[in-house]
mmCIF file of C-alpha atoms and ligand atoms in Angstrom:
data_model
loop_
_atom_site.group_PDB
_atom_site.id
_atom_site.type_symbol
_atom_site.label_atom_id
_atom_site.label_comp_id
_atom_site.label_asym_id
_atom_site.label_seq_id
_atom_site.Cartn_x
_atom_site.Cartn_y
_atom_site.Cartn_z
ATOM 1 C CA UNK A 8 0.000 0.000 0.000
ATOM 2 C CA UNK A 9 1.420 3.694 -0.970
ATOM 3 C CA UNK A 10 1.172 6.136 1.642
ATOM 4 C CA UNK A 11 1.865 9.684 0.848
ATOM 5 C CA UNK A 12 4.137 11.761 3.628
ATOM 6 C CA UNK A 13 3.733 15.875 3.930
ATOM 7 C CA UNK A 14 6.027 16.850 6.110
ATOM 8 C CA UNK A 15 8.789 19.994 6.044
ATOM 9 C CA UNK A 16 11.054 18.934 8.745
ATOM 10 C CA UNK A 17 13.701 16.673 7.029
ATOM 11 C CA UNK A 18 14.421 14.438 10.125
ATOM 12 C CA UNK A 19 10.662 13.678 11.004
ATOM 13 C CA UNK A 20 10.595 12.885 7.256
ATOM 14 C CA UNK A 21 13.381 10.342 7.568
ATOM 15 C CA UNK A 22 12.019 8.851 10.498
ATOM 16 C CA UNK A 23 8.538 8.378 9.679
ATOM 17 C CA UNK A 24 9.440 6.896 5.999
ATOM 18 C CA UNK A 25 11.571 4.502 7.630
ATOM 19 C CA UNK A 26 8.951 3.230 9.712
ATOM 20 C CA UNK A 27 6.538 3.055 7.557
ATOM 21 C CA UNK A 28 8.996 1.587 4.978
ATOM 22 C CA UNK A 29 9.878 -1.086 7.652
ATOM 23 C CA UNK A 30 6.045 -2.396 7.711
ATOM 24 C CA UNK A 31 6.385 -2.427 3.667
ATOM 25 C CA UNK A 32 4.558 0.624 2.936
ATOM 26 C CA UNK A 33 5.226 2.379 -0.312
ATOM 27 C CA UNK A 34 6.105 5.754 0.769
ATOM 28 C CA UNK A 35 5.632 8.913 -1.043
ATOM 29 C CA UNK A 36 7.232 12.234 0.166
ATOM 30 C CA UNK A 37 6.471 15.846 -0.052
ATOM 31 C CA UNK A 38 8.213 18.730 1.295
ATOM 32 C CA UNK A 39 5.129 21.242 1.811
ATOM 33 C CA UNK A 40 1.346 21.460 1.354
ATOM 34 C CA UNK A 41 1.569 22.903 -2.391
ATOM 35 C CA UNK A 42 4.184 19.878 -3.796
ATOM 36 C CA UNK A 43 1.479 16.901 -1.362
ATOM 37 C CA UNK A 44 -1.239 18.379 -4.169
ATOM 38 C CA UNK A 45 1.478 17.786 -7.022
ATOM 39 C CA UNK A 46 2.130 14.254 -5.532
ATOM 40 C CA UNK A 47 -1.629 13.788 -4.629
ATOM 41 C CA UNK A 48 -2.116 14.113 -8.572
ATOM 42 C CA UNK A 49 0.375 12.037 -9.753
ATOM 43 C CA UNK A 50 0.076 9.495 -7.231
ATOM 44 C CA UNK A 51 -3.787 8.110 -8.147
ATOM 45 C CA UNK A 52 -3.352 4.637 -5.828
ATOM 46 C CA UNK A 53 -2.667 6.306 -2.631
ATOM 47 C CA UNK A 54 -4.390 4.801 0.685
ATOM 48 C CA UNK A 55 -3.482 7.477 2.958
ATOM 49 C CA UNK A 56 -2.283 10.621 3.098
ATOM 50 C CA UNK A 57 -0.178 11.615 6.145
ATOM 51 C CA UNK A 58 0.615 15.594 7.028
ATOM 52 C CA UNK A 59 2.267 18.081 8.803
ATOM 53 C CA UNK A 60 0.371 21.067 9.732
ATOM 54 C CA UNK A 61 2.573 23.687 10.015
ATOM 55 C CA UNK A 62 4.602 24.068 6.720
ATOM 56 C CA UNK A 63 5.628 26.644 4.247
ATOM 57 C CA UNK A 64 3.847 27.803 1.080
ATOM 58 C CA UNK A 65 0.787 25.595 1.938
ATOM 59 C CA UNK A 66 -0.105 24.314 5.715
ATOM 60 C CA UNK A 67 -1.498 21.040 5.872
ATOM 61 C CA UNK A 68 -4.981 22.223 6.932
ATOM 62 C CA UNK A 69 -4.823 24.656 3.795
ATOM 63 C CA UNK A 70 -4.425 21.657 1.551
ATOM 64 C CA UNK A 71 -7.356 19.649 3.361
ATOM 65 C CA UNK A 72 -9.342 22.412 2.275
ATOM 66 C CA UNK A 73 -8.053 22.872 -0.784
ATOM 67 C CA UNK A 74 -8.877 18.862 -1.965
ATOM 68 C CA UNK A 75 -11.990 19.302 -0.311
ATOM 69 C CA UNK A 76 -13.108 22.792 -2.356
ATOM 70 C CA UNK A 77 -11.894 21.880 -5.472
ATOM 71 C CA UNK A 78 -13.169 17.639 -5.130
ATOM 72 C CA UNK A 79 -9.596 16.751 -5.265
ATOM 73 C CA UNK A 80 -9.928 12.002 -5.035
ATOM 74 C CA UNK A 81 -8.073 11.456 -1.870
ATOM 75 C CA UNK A 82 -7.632 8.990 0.398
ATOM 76 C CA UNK A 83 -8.293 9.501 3.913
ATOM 77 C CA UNK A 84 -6.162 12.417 5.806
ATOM 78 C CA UNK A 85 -4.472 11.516 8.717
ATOM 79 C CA UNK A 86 -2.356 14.801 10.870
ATOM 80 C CA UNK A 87 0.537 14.564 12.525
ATOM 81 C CA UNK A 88 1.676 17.741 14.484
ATOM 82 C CA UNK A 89 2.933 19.510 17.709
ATOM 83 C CA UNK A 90 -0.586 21.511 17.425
ATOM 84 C CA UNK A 91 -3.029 19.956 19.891
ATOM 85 C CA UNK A 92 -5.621 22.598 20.291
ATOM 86 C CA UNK A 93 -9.656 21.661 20.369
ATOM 87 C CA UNK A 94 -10.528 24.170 17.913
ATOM 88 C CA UNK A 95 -7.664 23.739 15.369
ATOM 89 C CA UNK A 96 -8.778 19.639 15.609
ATOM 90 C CA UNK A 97 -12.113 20.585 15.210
ATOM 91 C CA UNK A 98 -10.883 22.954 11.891
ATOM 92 C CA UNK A 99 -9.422 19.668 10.668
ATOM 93 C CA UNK A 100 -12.195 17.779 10.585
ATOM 94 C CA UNK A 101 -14.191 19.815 8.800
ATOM 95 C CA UNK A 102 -11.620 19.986 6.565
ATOM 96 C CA UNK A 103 -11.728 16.415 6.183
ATOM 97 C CA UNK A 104 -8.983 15.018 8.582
ATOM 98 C CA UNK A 105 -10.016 11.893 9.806
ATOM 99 C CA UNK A 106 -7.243 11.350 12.697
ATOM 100 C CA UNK A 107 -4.961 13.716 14.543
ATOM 101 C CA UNK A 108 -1.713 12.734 16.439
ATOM 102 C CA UNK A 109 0.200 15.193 18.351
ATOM 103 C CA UNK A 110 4.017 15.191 17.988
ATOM 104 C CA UNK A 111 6.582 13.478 19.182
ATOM 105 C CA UNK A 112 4.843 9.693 17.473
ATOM 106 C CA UNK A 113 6.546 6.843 18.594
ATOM 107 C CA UNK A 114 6.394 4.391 15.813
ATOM 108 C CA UNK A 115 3.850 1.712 17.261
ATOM 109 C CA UNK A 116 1.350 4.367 17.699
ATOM 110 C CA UNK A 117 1.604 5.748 14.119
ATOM 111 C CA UNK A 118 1.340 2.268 12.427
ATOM 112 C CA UNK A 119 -1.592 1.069 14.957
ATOM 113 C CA UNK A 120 -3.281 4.302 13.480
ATOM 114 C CA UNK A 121 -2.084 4.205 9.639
ATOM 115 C CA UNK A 122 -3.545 0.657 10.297
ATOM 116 C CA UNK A 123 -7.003 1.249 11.736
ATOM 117 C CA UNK A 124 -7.439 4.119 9.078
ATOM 118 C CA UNK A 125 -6.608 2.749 5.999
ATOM 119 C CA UNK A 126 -8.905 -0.282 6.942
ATOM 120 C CA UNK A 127 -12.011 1.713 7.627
HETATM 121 MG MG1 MG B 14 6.362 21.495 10.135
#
């Protein structure tokens, strides 16, 4: 299964890919919200996406919103972030986030979610 990764910091990219990578996901990477909707369009067999929020040129919630205004086909959203508040979770899932983990993600707790999303 191909997951695709949004996320600006380089070393939570690393990690993340590798432990995905280790449970034989096909992972996908993108450096900021605008290049996930470049990757999002070339990448048509993707079974999850998983973001960042905060990021340059496009935040993660920005391109939530942006796949859900324009009817972008994506697979389910899942965000990974330092952010924790009530109201910017609540922003998310209007935008169409369907999970939320707050930062730091210690491996077995990303893959028990990546798991339990991609199945529903
Ligand atoms: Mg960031």
């Amino acid at each position: 299964m191909k997951i695709l990764l949004v996320e600006d910091s380089q070393n939570y990219l690393n990690e993340m890919k590798e432990i995905l990578e280790d449970q034989d996901y096909e992972v996908v990477t993108a450096t900021d919200g605008l290049k996930g909707l470049e990757a999002l369009k070339d990448n048509t067999d993707l079974s999850l996406i998983i973001s960042d929020l905060n990021m340059p040129n496009l935040d993660g919630l920005s391109m939530c919103r942006k796949i859900k205004s324009d009817n972008i086909p994506a697979p389910p959203i899942m965000m990974v972030t330092t952010e924790g508040s009530t109201e910017l979770k609540r922003q998310g899932k209007e935008a169409g986030v369907r999970c939320w983990l707050i930062k730091p993600v210690v491996g077995k707790m990303l893959l028990s979610m990546v798991e339990k999303v991609i199945k529903n």
